Structure formats: structure tokens, C-alpha cells
Tab-separated table of C-alpha atoms and ligand atoms in Angstrom:
chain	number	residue	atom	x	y	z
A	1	UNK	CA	-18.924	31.619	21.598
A	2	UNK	CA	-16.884	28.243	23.079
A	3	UNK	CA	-13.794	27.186	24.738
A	4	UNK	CA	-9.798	28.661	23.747
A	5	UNK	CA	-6.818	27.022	24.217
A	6	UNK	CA	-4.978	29.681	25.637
A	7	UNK	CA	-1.869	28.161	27.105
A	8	UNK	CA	0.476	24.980	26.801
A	9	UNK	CA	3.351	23.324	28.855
A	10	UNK	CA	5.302	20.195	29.491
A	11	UNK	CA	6.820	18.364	32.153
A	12	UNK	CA	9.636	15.767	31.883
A	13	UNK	CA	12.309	14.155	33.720
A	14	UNK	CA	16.078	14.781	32.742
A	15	UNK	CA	17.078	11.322	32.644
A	16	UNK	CA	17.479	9.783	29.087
A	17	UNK	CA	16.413	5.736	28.313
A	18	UNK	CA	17.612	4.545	24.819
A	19	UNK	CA	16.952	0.982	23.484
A	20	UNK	CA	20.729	0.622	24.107
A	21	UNK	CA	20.477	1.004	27.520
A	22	UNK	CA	17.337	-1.295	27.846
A	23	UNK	CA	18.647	-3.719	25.433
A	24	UNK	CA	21.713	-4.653	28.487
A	25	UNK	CA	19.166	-5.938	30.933
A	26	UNK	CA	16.420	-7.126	28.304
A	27	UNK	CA	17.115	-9.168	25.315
A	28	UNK	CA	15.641	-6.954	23.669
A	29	UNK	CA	17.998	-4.454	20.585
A	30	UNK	CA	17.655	-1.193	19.339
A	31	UNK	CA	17.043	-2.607	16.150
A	32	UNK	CA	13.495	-4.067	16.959
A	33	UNK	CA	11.985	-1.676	19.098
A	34	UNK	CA	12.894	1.032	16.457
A	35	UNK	CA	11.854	-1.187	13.560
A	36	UNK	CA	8.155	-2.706	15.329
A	37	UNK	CA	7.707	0.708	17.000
A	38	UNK	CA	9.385	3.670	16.026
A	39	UNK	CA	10.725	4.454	19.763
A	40	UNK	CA	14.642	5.028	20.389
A	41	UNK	CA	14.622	6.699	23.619
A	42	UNK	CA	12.340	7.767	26.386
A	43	UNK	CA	12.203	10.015	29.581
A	44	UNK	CA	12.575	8.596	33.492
A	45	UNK	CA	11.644	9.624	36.670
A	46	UNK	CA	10.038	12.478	38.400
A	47	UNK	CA	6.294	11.145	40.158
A	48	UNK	CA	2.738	12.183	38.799
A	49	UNK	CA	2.253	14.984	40.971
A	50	UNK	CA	5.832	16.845	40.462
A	51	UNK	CA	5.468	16.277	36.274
A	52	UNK	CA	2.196	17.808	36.770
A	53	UNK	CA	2.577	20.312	38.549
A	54	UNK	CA	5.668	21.257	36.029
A	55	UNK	CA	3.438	21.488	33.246
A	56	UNK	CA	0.510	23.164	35.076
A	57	UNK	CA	3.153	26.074	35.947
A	58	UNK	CA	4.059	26.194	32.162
A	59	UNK	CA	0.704	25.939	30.632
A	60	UNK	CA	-0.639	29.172	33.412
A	61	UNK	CA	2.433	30.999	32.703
A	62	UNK	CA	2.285	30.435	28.462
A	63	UNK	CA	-1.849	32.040	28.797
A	64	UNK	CA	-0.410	35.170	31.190
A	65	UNK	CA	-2.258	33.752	34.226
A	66	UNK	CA	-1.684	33.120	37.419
A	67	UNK	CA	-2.480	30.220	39.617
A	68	UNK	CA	-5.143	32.203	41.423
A	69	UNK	CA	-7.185	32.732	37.548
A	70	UNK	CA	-7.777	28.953	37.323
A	71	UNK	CA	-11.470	27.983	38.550
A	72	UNK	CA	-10.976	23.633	38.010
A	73	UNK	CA	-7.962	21.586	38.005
A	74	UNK	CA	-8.849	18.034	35.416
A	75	UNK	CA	-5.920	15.441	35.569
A	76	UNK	CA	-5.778	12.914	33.088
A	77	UNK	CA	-3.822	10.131	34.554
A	78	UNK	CA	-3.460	6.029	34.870
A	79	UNK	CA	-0.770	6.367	37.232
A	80	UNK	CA	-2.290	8.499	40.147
A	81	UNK	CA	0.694	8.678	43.181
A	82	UNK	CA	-1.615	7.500	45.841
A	83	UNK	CA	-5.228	6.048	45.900
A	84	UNK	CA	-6.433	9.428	47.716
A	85	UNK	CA	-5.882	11.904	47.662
A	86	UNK	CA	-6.240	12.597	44.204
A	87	UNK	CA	-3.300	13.231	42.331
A	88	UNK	CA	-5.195	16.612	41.024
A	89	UNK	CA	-5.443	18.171	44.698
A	90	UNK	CA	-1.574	17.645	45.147
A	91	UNK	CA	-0.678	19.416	42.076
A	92	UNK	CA	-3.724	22.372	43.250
A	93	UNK	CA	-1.781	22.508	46.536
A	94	UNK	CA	2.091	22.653	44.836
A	95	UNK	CA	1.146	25.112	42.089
A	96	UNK	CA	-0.596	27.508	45.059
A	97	UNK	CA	-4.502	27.315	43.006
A	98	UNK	CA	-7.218	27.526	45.351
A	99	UNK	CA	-10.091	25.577	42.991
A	100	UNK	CA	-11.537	22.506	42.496
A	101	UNK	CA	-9.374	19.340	41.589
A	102	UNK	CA	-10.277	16.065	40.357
A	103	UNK	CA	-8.869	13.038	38.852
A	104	UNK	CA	-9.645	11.433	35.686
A	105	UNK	CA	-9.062	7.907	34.082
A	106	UNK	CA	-9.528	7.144	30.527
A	107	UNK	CA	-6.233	5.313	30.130
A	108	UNK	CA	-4.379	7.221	26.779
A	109	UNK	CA	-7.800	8.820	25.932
A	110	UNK	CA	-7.546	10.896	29.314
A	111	UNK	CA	-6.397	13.824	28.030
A	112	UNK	CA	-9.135	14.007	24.950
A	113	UNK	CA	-11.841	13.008	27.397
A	114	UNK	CA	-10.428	15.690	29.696
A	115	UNK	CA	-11.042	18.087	26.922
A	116	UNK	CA	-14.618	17.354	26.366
A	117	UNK	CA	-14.986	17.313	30.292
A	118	UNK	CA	-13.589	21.070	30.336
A	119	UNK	CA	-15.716	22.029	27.231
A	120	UNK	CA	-18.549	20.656	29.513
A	121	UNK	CA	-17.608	22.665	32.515
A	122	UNK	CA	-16.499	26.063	30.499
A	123	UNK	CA	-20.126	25.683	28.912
A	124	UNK	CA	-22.019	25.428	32.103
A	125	UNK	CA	-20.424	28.329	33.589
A	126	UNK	CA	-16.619	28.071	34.491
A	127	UNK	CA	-14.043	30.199	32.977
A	128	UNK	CA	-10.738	28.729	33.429
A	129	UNK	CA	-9.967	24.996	33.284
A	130	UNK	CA	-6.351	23.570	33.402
A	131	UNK	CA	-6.415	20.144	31.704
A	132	UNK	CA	-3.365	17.985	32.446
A	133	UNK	CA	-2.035	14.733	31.486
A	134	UNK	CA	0.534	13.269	33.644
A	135	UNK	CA	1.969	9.967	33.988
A	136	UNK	CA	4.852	7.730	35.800
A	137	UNK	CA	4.268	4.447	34.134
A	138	UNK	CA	7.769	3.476	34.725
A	139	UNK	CA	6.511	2.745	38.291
A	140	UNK	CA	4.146	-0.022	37.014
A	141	UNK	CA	5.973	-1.556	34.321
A	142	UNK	CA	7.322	-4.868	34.267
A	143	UNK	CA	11.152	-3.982	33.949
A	144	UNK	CA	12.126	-7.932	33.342
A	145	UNK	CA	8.961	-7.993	30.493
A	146	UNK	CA	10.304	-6.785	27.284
A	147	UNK	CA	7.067	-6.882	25.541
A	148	UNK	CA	6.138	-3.481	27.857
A	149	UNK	CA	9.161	-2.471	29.099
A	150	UNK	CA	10.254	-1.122	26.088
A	151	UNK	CA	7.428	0.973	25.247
A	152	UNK	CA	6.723	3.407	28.159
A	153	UNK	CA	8.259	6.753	29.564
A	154	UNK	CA	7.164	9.533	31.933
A	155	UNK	CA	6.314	13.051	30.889
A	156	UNK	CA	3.400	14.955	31.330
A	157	UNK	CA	1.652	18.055	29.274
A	158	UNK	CA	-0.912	20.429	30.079
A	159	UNK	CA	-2.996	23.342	29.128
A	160	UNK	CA	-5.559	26.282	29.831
A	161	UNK	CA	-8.933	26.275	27.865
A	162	UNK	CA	-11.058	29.373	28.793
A	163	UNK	CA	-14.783	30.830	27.843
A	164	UNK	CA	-14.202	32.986	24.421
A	165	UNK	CA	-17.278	34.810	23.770
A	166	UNK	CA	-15.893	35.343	19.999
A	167	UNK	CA	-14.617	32.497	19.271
A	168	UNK	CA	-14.804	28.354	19.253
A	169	UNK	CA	-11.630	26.355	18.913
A	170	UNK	CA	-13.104	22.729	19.704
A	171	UNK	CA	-15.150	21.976	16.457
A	172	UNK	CA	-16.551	18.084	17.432
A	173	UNK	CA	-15.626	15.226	19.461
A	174	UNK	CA	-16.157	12.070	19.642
A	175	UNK	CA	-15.677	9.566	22.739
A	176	UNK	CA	-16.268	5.794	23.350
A	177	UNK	CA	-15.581	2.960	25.168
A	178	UNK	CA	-15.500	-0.825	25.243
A	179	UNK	CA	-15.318	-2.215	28.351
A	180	UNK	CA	-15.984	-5.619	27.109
A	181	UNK	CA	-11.953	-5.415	26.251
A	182	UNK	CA	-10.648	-4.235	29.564
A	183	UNK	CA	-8.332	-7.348	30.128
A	184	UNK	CA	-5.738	-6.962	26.928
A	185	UNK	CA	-4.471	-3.792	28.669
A	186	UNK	CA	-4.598	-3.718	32.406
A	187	UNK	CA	-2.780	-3.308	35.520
A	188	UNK	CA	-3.843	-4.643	38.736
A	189	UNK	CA	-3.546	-2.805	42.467
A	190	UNK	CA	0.504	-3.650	43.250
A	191	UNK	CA	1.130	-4.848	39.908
A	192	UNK	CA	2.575	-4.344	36.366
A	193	UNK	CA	0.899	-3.331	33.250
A	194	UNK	CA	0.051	-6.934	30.923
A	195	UNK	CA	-0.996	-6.595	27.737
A	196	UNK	CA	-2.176	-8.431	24.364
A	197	UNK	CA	-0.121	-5.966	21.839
A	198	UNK	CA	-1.297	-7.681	18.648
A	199	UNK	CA	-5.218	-7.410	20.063
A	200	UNK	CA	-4.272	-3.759	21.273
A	201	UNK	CA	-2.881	-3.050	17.865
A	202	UNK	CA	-5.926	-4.270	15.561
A	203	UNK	CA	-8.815	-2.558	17.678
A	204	UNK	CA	-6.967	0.544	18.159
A	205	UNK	CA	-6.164	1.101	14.277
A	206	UNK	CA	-10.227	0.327	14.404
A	207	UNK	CA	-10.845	2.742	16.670
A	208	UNK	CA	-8.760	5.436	15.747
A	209	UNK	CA	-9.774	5.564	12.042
A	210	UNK	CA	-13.685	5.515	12.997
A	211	UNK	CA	-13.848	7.908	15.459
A	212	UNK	CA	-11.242	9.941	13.385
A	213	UNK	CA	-13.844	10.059	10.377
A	214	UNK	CA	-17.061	10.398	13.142
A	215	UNK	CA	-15.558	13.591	14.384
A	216	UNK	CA	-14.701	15.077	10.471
A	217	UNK	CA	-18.319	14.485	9.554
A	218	UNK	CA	-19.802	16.254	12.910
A	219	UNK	CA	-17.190	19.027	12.081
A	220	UNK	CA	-18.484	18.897	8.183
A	221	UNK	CA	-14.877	18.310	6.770
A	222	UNK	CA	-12.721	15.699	5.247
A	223	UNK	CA	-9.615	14.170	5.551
A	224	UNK	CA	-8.433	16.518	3.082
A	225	UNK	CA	-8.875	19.511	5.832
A	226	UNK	CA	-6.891	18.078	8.074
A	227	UNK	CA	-4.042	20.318	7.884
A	228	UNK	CA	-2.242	18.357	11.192
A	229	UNK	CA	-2.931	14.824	12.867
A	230	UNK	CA	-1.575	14.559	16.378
A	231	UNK	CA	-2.065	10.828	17.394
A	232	UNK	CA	-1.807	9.609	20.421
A	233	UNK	CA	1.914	7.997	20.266
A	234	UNK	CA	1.871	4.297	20.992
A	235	UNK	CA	2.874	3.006	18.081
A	236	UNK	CA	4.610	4.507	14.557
A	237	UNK	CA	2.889	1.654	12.193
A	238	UNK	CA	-0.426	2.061	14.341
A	239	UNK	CA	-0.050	5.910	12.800
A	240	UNK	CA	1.051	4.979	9.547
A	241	UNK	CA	-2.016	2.610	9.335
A	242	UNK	CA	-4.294	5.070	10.480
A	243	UNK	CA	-2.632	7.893	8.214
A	244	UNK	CA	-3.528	5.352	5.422
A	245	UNK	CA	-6.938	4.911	6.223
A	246	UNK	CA	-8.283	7.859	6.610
A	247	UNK	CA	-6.036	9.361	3.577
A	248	UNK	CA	-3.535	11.498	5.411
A	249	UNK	CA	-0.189	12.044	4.285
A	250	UNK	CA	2.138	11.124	6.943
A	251	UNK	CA	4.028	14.189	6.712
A	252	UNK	CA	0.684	15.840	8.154
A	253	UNK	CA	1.483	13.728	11.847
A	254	UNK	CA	3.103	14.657	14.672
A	255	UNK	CA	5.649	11.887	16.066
A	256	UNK	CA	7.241	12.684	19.686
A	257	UNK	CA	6.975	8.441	19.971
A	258	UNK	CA	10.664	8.267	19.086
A	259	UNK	CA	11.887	10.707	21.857
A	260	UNK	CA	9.090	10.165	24.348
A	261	UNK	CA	8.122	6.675	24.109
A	262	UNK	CA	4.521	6.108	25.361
A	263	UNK	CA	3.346	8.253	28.040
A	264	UNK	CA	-0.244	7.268	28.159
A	265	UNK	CA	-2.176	10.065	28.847
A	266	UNK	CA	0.428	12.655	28.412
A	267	UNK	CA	1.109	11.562	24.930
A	268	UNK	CA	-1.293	14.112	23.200
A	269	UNK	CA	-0.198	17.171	25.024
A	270	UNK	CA	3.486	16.443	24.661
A	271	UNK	CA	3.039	15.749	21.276
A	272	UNK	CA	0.718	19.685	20.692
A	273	UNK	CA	4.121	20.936	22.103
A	274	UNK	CA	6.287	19.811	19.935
A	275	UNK	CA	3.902	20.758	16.918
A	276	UNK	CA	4.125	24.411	18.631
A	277	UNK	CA	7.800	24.401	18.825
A	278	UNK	CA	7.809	23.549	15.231
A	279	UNK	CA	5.684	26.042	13.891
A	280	UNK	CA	3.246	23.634	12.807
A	281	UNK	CA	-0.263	24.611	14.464
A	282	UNK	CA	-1.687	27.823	12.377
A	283	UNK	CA	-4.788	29.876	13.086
A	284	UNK	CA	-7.587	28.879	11.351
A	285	UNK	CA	-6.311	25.094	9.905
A	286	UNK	CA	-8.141	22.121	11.338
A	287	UNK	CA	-5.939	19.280	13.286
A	288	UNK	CA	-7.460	16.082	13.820
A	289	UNK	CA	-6.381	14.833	17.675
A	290	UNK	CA	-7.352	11.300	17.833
A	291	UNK	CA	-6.080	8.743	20.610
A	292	UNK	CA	-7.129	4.958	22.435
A	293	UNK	CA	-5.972	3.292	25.223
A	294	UNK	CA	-7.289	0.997	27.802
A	295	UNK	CA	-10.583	-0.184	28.480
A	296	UNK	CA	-10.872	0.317	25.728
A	297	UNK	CA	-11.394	3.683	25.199
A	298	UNK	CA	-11.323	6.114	22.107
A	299	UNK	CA	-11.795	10.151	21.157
A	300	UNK	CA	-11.101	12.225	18.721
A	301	UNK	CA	-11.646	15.697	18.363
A	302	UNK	CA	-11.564	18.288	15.338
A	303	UNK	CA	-9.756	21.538	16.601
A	304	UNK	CA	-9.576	24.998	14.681
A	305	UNK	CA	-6.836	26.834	15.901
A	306	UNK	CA	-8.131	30.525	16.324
B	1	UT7	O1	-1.374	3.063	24.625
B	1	UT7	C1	-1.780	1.807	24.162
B	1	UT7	C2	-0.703	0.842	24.465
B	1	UT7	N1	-0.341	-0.207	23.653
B	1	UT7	C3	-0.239	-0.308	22.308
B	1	UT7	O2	-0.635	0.517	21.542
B	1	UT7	C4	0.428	-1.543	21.834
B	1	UT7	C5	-0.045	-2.011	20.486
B	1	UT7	N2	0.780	-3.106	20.042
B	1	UT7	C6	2.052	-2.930	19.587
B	1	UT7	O3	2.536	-1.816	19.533
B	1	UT7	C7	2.820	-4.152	19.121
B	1	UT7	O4	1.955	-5.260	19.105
B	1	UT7	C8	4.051	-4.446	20.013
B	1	UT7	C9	5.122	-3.399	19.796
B	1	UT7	C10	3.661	-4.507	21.469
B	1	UT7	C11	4.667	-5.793	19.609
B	1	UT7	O5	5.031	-5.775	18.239
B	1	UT7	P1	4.580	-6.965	17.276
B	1	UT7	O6	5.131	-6.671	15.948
B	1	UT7	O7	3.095	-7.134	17.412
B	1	UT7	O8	5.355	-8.170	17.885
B	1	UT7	P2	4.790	-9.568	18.449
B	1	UT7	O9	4.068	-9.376	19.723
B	1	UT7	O10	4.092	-10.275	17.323
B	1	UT7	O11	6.125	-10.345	18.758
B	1	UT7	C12	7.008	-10.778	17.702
B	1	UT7	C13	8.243	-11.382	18.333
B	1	UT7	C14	7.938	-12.401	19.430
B	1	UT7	O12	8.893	-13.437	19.376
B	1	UT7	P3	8.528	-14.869	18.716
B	1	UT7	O13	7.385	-15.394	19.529
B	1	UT7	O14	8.134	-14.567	17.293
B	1	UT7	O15	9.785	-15.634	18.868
B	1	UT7	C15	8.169	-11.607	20.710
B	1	UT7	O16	8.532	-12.435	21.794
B	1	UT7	O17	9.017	-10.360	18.956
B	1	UT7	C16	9.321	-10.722	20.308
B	1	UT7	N3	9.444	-9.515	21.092
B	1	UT7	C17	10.596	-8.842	21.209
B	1	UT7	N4	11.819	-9.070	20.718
B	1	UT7	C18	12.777	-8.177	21.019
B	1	UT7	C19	8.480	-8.865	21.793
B	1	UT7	N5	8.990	-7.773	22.385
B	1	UT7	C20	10.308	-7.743	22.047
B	1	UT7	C21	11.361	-6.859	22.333
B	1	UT7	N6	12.564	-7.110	21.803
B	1	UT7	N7	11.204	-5.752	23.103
């Protein structure tokens, strides 16, 4: 008995942003941002609500639902379009669902704290939850600051967890948060996103790696069961280091990073997508789906595909 993931989809906007272009209003090169963090190109435009909603009609369509079968609508997001109303009861309205909505904000770790959220809910009695991650950071980035500018896209990702009374896919997960750090990533009401990227970059490899290795003892397995790592994708060298760490070949990661950029807390669900499309999530292996992001805050999760 536990939760299914029954259904995945994606949103993202058409538009294209390599280095190259960047690089003619920043001084900034192709070169750097490829060599300090693995990124050539990343998606622009769209809003929260209409990536959202794009990847909410996906992920119901993909588990042979209908808007009507979904009983609570989670969005992970640090770019909600308006203050109220939530971003969530937009997206409810545009994809014709009748249920409850809410918001969420974890920063990058919205979309794993989302899951544990809808393991929470399905456990307590709902059925259907539709978990999506959605972001438009390029709204509140600093377009003349090529320390951020450079790093984000758009994009969002969602999917369908349902009651199984045979089955458990969601093995162990582990959340936390530090507060005490909430100025080296931030954005202000009417501003852009600062940040302290070297800070960022130590306590997230931190992070990562012991939450990683709290969620494969709850689950009772080792690195050496991980048969997939899908990271959130901020960074390539914060994955190599964590790869390193926890003694995962690097072969076992998903990277969208280099097409995607950084889409906060879309990054995860884009990223299960593309290990889909690649035949690379099999029933029964373990993936370890581990992410950080402001506040800070951390989760991972062991998942067994069934
Ligand atoms: O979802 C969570 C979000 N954030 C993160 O995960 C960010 C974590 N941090 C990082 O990914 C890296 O720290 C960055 C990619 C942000 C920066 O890379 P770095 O290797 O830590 O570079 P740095 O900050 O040490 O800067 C090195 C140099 C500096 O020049 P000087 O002072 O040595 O002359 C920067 O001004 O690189 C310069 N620089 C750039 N140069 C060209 C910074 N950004 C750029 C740029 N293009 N876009």
C-alpha cells in the first residue's frame, strides 16, 4: 500500500537562449558559463500559470485521467504570477479541475517537498494529487547581472501520484531547512534574485550528499543501488561533486542543466522527463532524487519505480 507515480509532463517556452546570445549584452562567453556550469542554452517566456497548466494537461493525459479525476492541485513555485490568488487556483481554473489548489515555496526543493506533501495527503485519504513545478524566473532576474543572468530559464514539469493499494513507489525522504542562510539566495518583493554562488555552492554539495545518504539508510540501501540520480540541475560540478561523494558514477545522473538551465523548482520534473524519454527509469531500480535551493532548503527521496 502507498503512493504511484502514474503520469508525467512538461511545459516549456519555444524560445531558445544560448550563452551566445547572452554573451552580446553581458560580458559574459560561452566559454565560461559552459566551463563553471555546464549550461549552453536555456528556455524563455511563457508565465507560471500557462507553463503549468501545460504540464498539468500532459501529466493527466500521460496517467489516462481527466481533469475531473484529480482531488488536490500542489504547485511548487518561487515565481508565483501574482501575490493572490495563488498561482495553483489559476492553473485549477485553465485546466477545467474542480479541487483544491494551493501554492507551495521551498525554493528548488519545491517539487521534492511537494512530493512528501502529496504522500501526506494520498495517506490521509486523497486519491489523486497533481504535483507541479513551475517557474518564470526570467521575470526576476537581473538581466544586466551576469553572475545570475546566466544561470536561469523557464520550464515547468508535473505529475500524478495516486493511492496504490499494491504497491509503494516512494521508499524514504528526507527534508530540511536552514533558515539561518536565507540571505545568500533571495529575492525581494519588486526585485531581482542576489546571490552568494560560492556560499550557495559549498552548503549545497553539503546538503545534497547528507540528505542523499539519510534517505539510502531510511530506504536500507547504498549508493551502490542507486541505479539513477536525478539532481536538481543548478550546477554540473555541484553534481559531479556530489556524484563523488556519495560514490556514484556520473554516467548514473541525469543532466537537462545544459538545455534547460536552472529552473528552480521545475528542475527535478523536467529532468524525470528526459530520463523517461531516454529509457532510463526501469521498474523495480531505485533512483536517488535529491535537490537544495533557497532558504536553505534540502530533500531527497529514494524512489522504486513499480
Ligand atoms: O538553485 C540554486 C541556485 N544557485 C546555485 O546553485 C549556484 C551555486 N554556485 C555556482 O554555481 C557558482 O558559484 C557560479 C556559477 C554562480 C559562479 O561560479 P564560480 O566558479 O564560483 O565563479 P566566481 O563567483 O568565483 O567568479 C569567478 C570570476 C569572477 O571574476 P574575478 O573576480 O575573478 O575577476 C566573476 O566576476 O568569474 C566572474 N564571473 C563571470 N565571468 C564571465 C561571474 N559570472 C560570470 C559570467 N561570465 N557569467
Amino acid at each position: 500500500m502507498g503512493v504511484r507515480f502514474t503520469g508525467w509532463g512538461i511545459g516549456l517556452p519555444e524560445r531558445i537562449v544560448t550563452n551566445d546570445e547572452l554573451s552580446l549584452t553581458l560580458e559574459t562567453s560561452d566559454e565560461w558559463i559552459a566551463e563553471r556550469t555546464g549550461i549552453r542554452e536555456r528556455r524563455i517566456g511563457g508565465t507560471t500559470r500557462s507553463l503549468g497548466a501545460e504540464a498539468a494537461r500532459a501529466a493527466i493525459a500521460d496517467a489516462g485521467l481527466t481533469p475531473a479525476d484529480i482531488d488536490f492541485i500542489l504547485l511548487a513555485t518561487t515565481t508565483p504570477d501574482r501575490m493572490a490568488p495563488a498561482t495553483a487556483a489559476m492553473i485549477q481554473s485553465d485546466i477545467g479541475a474542480t479541487c483544491a489548489a494551493l501554492d507551495i515555496n521551498a525554493a528548488c526543493s519545491g517539487f521534492m517537498y511537494g512530493v512528501r506533501v502529496a504522500q501526506g495527503l494520498i495517506e490521509t485519504g486523497t486519491r489523486r494529487v497533481l504535483l507541479i513545478g513551475s517557474e518564470q524566473l526570467s521575470g526576476w532576474v537581473d538581466w544586466t547581472d551576469r553572475r545570475t543572468a546566466v544561470l536561469f530559464g523557464d520550464g515547468a514539469g508535473a505529475c500524478v501520484m495516486e493511492f496504490s493499494s499494491v504497491t509503494n513507489d516512494l521508499i524514504s525522504s528526507t527534508l530540511g531547512c536552514d533558515g539561518g542562510a536565507a540571505e545568500i539566495l533571495s529575492c525581494h518583493h519588486n526585485a531581482t534574485f542576489t546571490m552568494d554562488g560560492q556560499e550557495v555552492f559549498r552548503r549545497a554539495v553539503r546538503a545534497v550528499v547528507e540528505s542523499s545518504e539519510d534517505a539510502m539508510a531510511k530506504a536500507g540501501i547504498t549508493a551502490d543501488d542507486i541505479a539513477l540520480m536525478i539532481p536538481h540541475q543548478a550546477n554540473v560540478r555541484i553534481i559531479q561533486a556530489m556524484a563523488d561523494r556519495l560514490s556514484i558514477p556520473m554516467e548514473r545522473a541525469v543532466i537537462t542543466l545544459d538545455r534547460y538551465g536552472n529552473t528552480s523548482a521545475s528542475s527535478i520534473p523536467l529532468a524525470f522527463d528526459i530520463a523517461r524519454k531516454e529509457g532510463r527509469i526501469k521498474p523495480g531500480e531505485y533512483a536517488l532524487v535529491t535537490g537544495f535551493g533557497a532558504g536553505m532548503t534540502w530533500a531527497s527521496s529514494i524512489i522504486r519505480w513499480s
